[in-house]
């Protein structure tokens, strides 16, 4: 993190044309380590695609591949393998492919475990319509920020008596304040004009009420950003009719899950949606949120766009805006061109062909 | 009289009297909650061929739309009298809503507008709508979303019946603050209610000749709660071999709904997901002004607009779309077995919407509420039986 700040400060200070290549070359040599978690199913092939593209773009990234299969540690608690944790603690940045989440398997979902381990409290999903991939919704440009650690996904469930189950939704003051602060910071840093809190406080008075109160408190410190509140059902209703009225949305876990996937559906699905998880202590893991697609795994048919766009989000987070923009533009140009699209985008090219096209465009830039 | 002895009495009575009287006693045993509010319930309100229906205007656009319903019914000589019960949502006491509930118990059927809930009030002030639904045990919320010709929307050919569990799940209103700053909200899923709603869904699917029922859940994360719901649905599905049963996770469902909603037929789900899915579907077919909703219990039925909006911002401006409320009143007439009136009204409403294309602002038109109602009345008059003069 300090290295990043130092580097961006340095690039701001340099103005002379002569000094620039020297400094750039110096900076280029400073490789940043990123933990790469390929994942399951199509994970390995799309991760390879991203690594290839990064090489073509000459990004100063050194990849450290790690596996995250849940293992049972001392005391019976499930945890991620210690070498993965070590790698992440050092690099602070991760890029993750899709992981399997089995239903009723006995151990918590892997994604949940990662979140708990690194305290990834904010899930950020910018949804922007992709020119060249037509959906009934054009001009979508919103960001969903979802509280990622508690809420309805706290995983606390009990069988009270035979036939009666309770699942606990946990809302705490600290987590609500933290996510609200992140949402407003994000809005400010990315020149967004409004933040909308999504809730159901008419029914869940105490829990969503607490969340709402914290959002209101934080909004007081960000008077330059417009703050509104809206019921979840109203947001859903309006979202499918006119998504352009929304800007940044902040909400607890379950609503965030549903809404972020709804917004992903508006722009074309999980195959083209980037996602980032921001944690405490400067940790950030960027991921593709689609499934593992076991039916096309290993057949070179996967669409790497989601992981590529998440990697671009990662580059921007690290301050490497130029490289990020290059890769993003190359990717969008390829999709707009419609010559080498993968099956899910409407073409019948291979994943490798799609990747090669992007690499070619980057090298031509 | 305890519940058990009432049940055995009703069994004996069934042999002696017709079903209607035993329904009175049977109804008393059904209310699990609020046993203390049970009082003797008189026979159903049908006298001289006229039905009495409770009307709760509610807030926002509710009162003006209720007036239009009364106007239209009077115009078409529908044999329904409305017993209007006002519920003041600004009052702290629950007397108003209890009166409304008692009126519904008296009449068996109701038409209601949405009652506003100020979410800044403390938790002691419970949502009036929720109180009504849980006290009367209106366990099934049914919403039929259909694409209508002439209504602008991004997707066409949508025909989905959404059946939502209406009394438990996330809406149990059981919350507590363990220590300052830590709040727990309980989501309750029970086997009996899940079986009941699944059974209702499959029965409805069968009655309407539907081929597929999809259960919407999040059992990969809420393994016990939604796992139980899913299990109950599967159990009930085994008794309906002609209907295909599948399940889908709620986030995938919303994604599929905005990209390919034509794949869905009948959907069944717990309370909160039902809220999300029904609003998404309503938005897909044209908005909150078009879709009616029905809440069914074992003994009572309450009809309202599908998306339950108060429409505070457009109240009293004569711009609200009356279609949803009027179609809800048609559902009410169907429930009362006044099918001829129901089809006549429905035909006229849909004619105004799709042929005359007189649209209110929410559909992109310039018509006012009263113009639309007037147009419906002319449509009824031109095709139908004797009516009062406009």
PDB file of N, CA, C and O in Angstrom, chain A residues 34-69:
ATOM      1  N   UNK A  34       0.609 -10.478  -6.827  1.00  0.00           N
ATOM      2  CA  UNK A  34      -0.835 -10.650  -6.665  1.00  0.00           C
ATOM      3  C   UNK A  34      -1.093 -12.138  -6.495  1.00  0.00           C
ATOM      4  O   UNK A  34      -0.550 -12.955  -7.242  1.00  0.00           O
ATOM      5  N   UNK A  35      -1.910 -12.470  -5.508  1.00  0.00           N
ATOM      6  CA  UNK A  35      -2.259 -13.876  -5.299  1.00  0.00           C
ATOM      7  C   UNK A  35      -3.343 -14.251  -6.294  1.00  0.00           C
ATOM      8  O   UNK A  35      -4.391 -13.621  -6.354  1.00  0.00           O
ATOM      9  N   UNK A  36      -3.071 -15.273  -7.078  1.00  0.00           N
ATOM     10  CA  UNK A  36      -4.062 -15.700  -8.070  1.00  0.00           C
ATOM     11  C   UNK A  36      -4.694 -16.996  -7.587  1.00  0.00           C
ATOM     12  O   UNK A  36      -3.986 -17.966  -7.294  1.00  0.00           O
ATOM     13  N   UNK A  37      -6.017 -16.989  -7.468  1.00  0.00           N
ATOM     14  CA  UNK A  37      -6.728 -18.205  -7.064  1.00  0.00           C
ATOM     15  C   UNK A  37      -7.553 -18.641  -8.272  1.00  0.00           C
ATOM     16  O   UNK A  37      -8.618 -18.097  -8.523  1.00  0.00           O
ATOM     17  N   UNK A  38      -7.063 -19.614  -9.043  1.00  0.00           N
ATOM     18  CA  UNK A  38      -7.762 -19.968 -10.281  1.00  0.00           C
ATOM     19  C   UNK A  38      -9.181 -20.463 -10.057  1.00  0.00           C
ATOM     20  O   UNK A  38     -10.078 -20.142 -10.800  1.00  0.00           O
ATOM     21  N   UNK A  39      -9.399 -21.239  -9.003  1.00  0.00           N
ATOM     22  CA  UNK A  39     -10.748 -21.735  -8.726  1.00  0.00           C
ATOM     23  C   UNK A  39     -11.021 -23.068  -9.400  1.00  0.00           C
ATOM     24  O   UNK A  39     -10.121 -23.790  -9.795  1.00  0.00           O
ATOM     25  N   UNK A  40     -12.321 -23.388  -9.513  1.00  0.00           N
ATOM     26  CA  UNK A  40     -12.719 -24.691 -10.066  1.00  0.00           C
ATOM     27  C   UNK A  40     -13.360 -24.537 -11.441  1.00  0.00           C
ATOM     28  O   UNK A  40     -13.619 -23.422 -11.893  1.00  0.00           O
ATOM     29  N   UNK A  41     -13.635 -25.656 -12.087  1.00  0.00           N
ATOM     30  CA  UNK A  41     -14.336 -25.630 -13.371  1.00  0.00           C
ATOM     31  C   UNK A  41     -13.546 -24.863 -14.426  1.00  0.00           C
ATOM     32  O   UNK A  41     -12.415 -25.197 -14.759  1.00  0.00           O
ATOM     33  N   UNK A  42     -14.164 -23.785 -14.935  1.00  0.00           N
ATOM     34  CA  UNK A  42     -13.490 -22.998 -15.978  1.00  0.00           C
ATOM     35  C   UNK A  42     -12.467 -22.028 -15.395  1.00  0.00           C
ATOM     36  O   UNK A  42     -11.798 -21.308 -16.134  1.00  0.00           O
ATOM     37  N   UNK A  43     -12.349 -22.024 -14.070  1.00  0.00           N
ATOM     38  CA  UNK A  43     -11.423 -21.121 -13.400  1.00  0.00           C
ATOM     39  C   UNK A  43     -10.017 -21.111 -13.969  1.00  0.00           C
ATOM     40  O   UNK A  43      -9.496 -20.069 -14.359  1.00  0.00           O
ATOM     41  N   UNK A  44      -9.358 -22.277 -14.041  1.00  0.00           N
ATOM     42  CA  UNK A  44      -7.974 -22.308 -14.536  1.00  0.00           C
ATOM     43  C   UNK A  44      -7.819 -21.710 -15.934  1.00  0.00           C
ATOM     44  O   UNK A  44      -6.882 -20.949 -16.177  1.00  0.00           O
ATOM     45  N   UNK A  45      -8.736 -22.025 -16.876  1.00  0.00           N
ATOM     46  CA  UNK A  45      -8.538 -21.506 -18.234  1.00  0.00           C
ATOM     47  C   UNK A  45      -8.726 -19.999 -18.325  1.00  0.00           C
ATOM     48  O   UNK A  45      -7.995 -19.309 -19.034  1.00  0.00           O
ATOM     49  N   UNK A  46      -9.710 -19.442 -17.583  1.00  0.00           N
ATOM     50  CA  UNK A  46      -9.870 -17.987 -17.661  1.00  0.00           C
ATOM     51  C   UNK A  46      -8.750 -17.266 -16.915  1.00  0.00           C
ATOM     52  O   UNK A  46      -8.349 -16.165 -17.305  1.00  0.00           O
ATOM     53  N   UNK A  47      -8.211 -17.899 -15.881  1.00  0.00           N
ATOM     54  CA  UNK A  47      -7.076 -17.294 -15.176  1.00  0.00           C
ATOM     55  C   UNK A  47      -5.874 -17.237 -16.102  1.00  0.00           C
ATOM     56  O   UNK A  47      -5.146 -16.233 -16.134  1.00  0.00           O
ATOM     57  N   UNK A  48      -5.674 -18.306 -16.859  1.00  0.00           N
ATOM     58  CA  UNK A  48      -4.580 -18.303 -17.839  1.00  0.00           C
ATOM     59  C   UNK A  48      -4.769 -17.202 -18.864  1.00  0.00           C
ATOM     60  O   UNK A  48      -3.813 -16.533 -19.265  1.00  0.00           O
ATOM     61  N   UNK A  49      -6.027 -17.010 -19.287  1.00  0.00           N
ATOM     62  CA  UNK A  49      -6.327 -15.948 -20.258  1.00  0.00           C
ATOM     63  C   UNK A  49      -5.907 -14.594 -19.698  1.00  0.00           C
ATOM     64  O   UNK A  49      -5.257 -13.788 -20.378  1.00  0.00           O
ATOM     65  N   UNK A  50      -6.254 -14.342 -18.433  1.00  0.00           N
ATOM     66  CA  UNK A  50      -5.919 -13.056 -17.813  1.00  0.00           C
ATOM     67  C   UNK A  50      -4.407 -12.897 -17.699  1.00  0.00           C
ATOM     68  O   UNK A  50      -3.856 -11.829 -18.002  1.00  0.00           O
ATOM     69  N   UNK A  51      -3.727 -13.953 -17.315  1.00  0.00           N
ATOM     70  CA  UNK A  51      -2.266 -13.858 -17.154  1.00  0.00           C
ATOM     71  C   UNK A  51      -1.610 -13.560 -18.500  1.00  0.00           C
ATOM     72  O   UNK A  51      -0.672 -12.764 -18.594  1.00  0.00           O
ATOM     73  N   UNK A  52      -2.154 -14.176 -19.553  1.00  0.00           N
ATOM     74  CA  UNK A  52      -1.623 -13.939 -20.907  1.00  0.00           C
ATOM     75  C   UNK A  52      -1.808 -12.477 -21.303  1.00  0.00           C
ATOM     76  O   UNK A  52      -0.909 -11.833 -21.839  1.00  0.00           O
ATOM     77  N   UNK A  53      -3.032 -11.959 -21.006  1.00  0.00           N
ATOM     78  CA  UNK A  53      -3.326 -10.582 -21.377  1.00  0.00           C
ATOM     79  C   UNK A  53      -2.435  -9.611 -20.601  1.00  0.00           C
ATOM     80  O   UNK A  53      -1.940  -8.624 -21.151  1.00  0.00           O
ATOM     81  N   UNK A  54      -2.217  -9.901 -19.326  1.00  0.00           N
ATOM     82  CA  UNK A  54      -1.373  -9.033 -18.512  1.00  0.00           C
ATOM     83  C   UNK A  54       0.058  -9.025 -19.031  1.00  0.00           C
ATOM     84  O   UNK A  54       0.743  -8.005 -18.987  1.00  0.00           O
ATOM     85  N   UNK A  55       0.486 -10.187 -19.530  1.00  0.00           N
ATOM     86  CA  UNK A  55       1.837 -10.265 -20.084  1.00  0.00           C
ATOM     87  C   UNK A  55       1.927  -9.401 -21.328  1.00  0.00           C
ATOM     88  O   UNK A  55       2.886  -8.660 -21.515  1.00  0.00           O
ATOM     89  N   UNK A  56       0.889  -9.504 -22.190  1.00  0.00           N
ATOM     90  CA  UNK A  56       0.864  -8.703 -23.420  1.00  0.00           C
ATOM     91  C   UNK A  56       0.839  -7.221 -23.094  1.00  0.00           C
ATOM     92  O   UNK A  56       1.436  -6.407 -23.800  1.00  0.00           O
ATOM     93  N   UNK A  57       0.160  -6.864 -21.993  1.00  0.00           N
ATOM     94  CA  UNK A  57       0.053  -5.453 -21.626  1.00  0.00           C
ATOM     95  C   UNK A  57       1.262  -4.981 -20.837  1.00  0.00           C
ATOM     96  O   UNK A  57       1.344  -3.815 -20.457  1.00  0.00           O
ATOM     97  N   UNK A  58       2.188  -5.881 -20.568  1.00  0.00           N
ATOM     98  CA  UNK A  58       3.402  -5.593 -19.798  1.00  0.00           C
ATOM     99  C   UNK A  58       3.075  -5.013 -18.422  1.00  0.00           C
ATOM    100  O   UNK A  58       3.697  -4.064 -17.960  1.00  0.00           O
ATOM    101  N   UNK A  59       2.073  -5.598 -17.783  1.00  0.00           N
ATOM    102  CA  UNK A  59       1.704  -5.128 -16.444  1.00  0.00           C
ATOM    103  C   UNK A  59       2.738  -5.631 -15.433  1.00  0.00           C
ATOM    104  O   UNK A  59       3.150  -6.786 -15.509  1.00  0.00           O
ATOM    105  N   UNK A  60       3.175  -4.792 -14.506  1.00  0.00           N
ATOM    106  CA  UNK A  60       4.194  -5.197 -13.524  1.00  0.00           C
ATOM    107  C   UNK A  60       3.607  -6.055 -12.412  1.00  0.00           C
ATOM    108  O   UNK A  60       3.656  -5.711 -11.235  1.00  0.00           O
ATOM    109  N   UNK A  61       3.023  -7.174 -12.813  1.00  0.00           N
ATOM    110  CA  UNK A  61       2.359  -8.046 -11.850  1.00  0.00           C
ATOM    111  C   UNK A  61       3.053  -9.392 -11.839  1.00  0.00           C
ATOM    112  O   UNK A  61       3.319  -9.982 -12.887  1.00  0.00           O
ATOM    113  N   UNK A  62       3.329  -9.843 -10.623  1.00  0.00           N
ATOM    114  CA  UNK A  62       3.907 -11.172 -10.455  1.00  0.00           C
ATOM    115  C   UNK A  62       2.833 -12.033  -9.829  1.00  0.00           C
ATOM    116  O   UNK A  62       2.309 -11.699  -8.767  1.00  0.00           O
ATOM    117  N   UNK A  63       2.479 -13.123 -10.472  1.00  0.00           N
ATOM    118  CA  UNK A  63       1.385 -13.947  -9.964  1.00  0.00           C
ATOM    119  C   UNK A  63       1.865 -15.028  -9.024  1.00  0.00           C
ATOM    120  O   UNK A  63       2.867 -15.673  -9.262  1.00  0.00           O
ATOM    121  N   UNK A  64       1.102 -15.274  -7.970  1.00  0.00           N
ATOM    122  CA  UNK A  64       1.405 -16.365  -7.054  1.00  0.00           C
ATOM    123  C   UNK A  64       0.149 -17.222  -6.991  1.00  0.00           C
ATOM    124  O   UNK A  64      -0.855 -16.810  -6.409  1.00  0.00           O
ATOM    125  N   UNK A  65       0.199 -18.396  -7.596  1.00  0.00           N
ATOM    126  CA  UNK A  65      -1.021 -19.201  -7.647  1.00  0.00           C
ATOM    127  C   UNK A  65      -1.231 -19.972  -6.361  1.00  0.00           C
ATOM    128  O   UNK A  65      -0.304 -20.582  -5.821  1.00  0.00           O
ATOM    129  N   UNK A  66      -2.472 -19.953  -5.885  1.00  0.00           N
ATOM    130  CA  UNK A  66      -2.777 -20.667  -4.655  1.00  0.00           C
ATOM    131  C   UNK A  66      -4.108 -21.398  -4.802  1.00  0.00           C
ATOM    132  O   UNK A  66      -4.960 -21.012  -5.579  1.00  0.00           O
ATOM    133  N   UNK A  67      -4.297 -22.412  -3.985  1.00  0.00           N
ATOM    134  CA  UNK A  67      -5.529 -23.187  -4.001  1.00  0.00           C
ATOM    135  C   UNK A  67      -6.313 -22.932  -2.709  1.00  0.00           C
ATOM    136  O   UNK A  67      -5.711 -22.751  -1.649  1.00  0.00           O
ATOM    137  N   UNK A  68      -7.631 -22.913  -2.792  1.00  0.00           N
ATOM    138  CA  UNK A  68      -8.414 -22.712  -1.569  1.00  0.00           C
ATOM    139  C   UNK A  68      -9.431 -23.813  -1.333  1.00  0.00           C
ATOM    140  O   UNK A  68     -10.623 -23.584  -1.387  1.00  0.00           O
ATOM    141  N   UNK A  69      -8.979 -25.015  -1.064  1.00  0.00           N
ATOM    142  CA  UNK A  69      -9.945 -26.055  -0.686  1.00  0.00           C
ATOM    143  C   UNK A  69     -10.020 -26.046   0.832  1.00  0.00           C
ATOM    144  O   UNK A  69      -9.001 -26.029   1.503  1.00  0.00           O
TER     145      UNK A  69
END
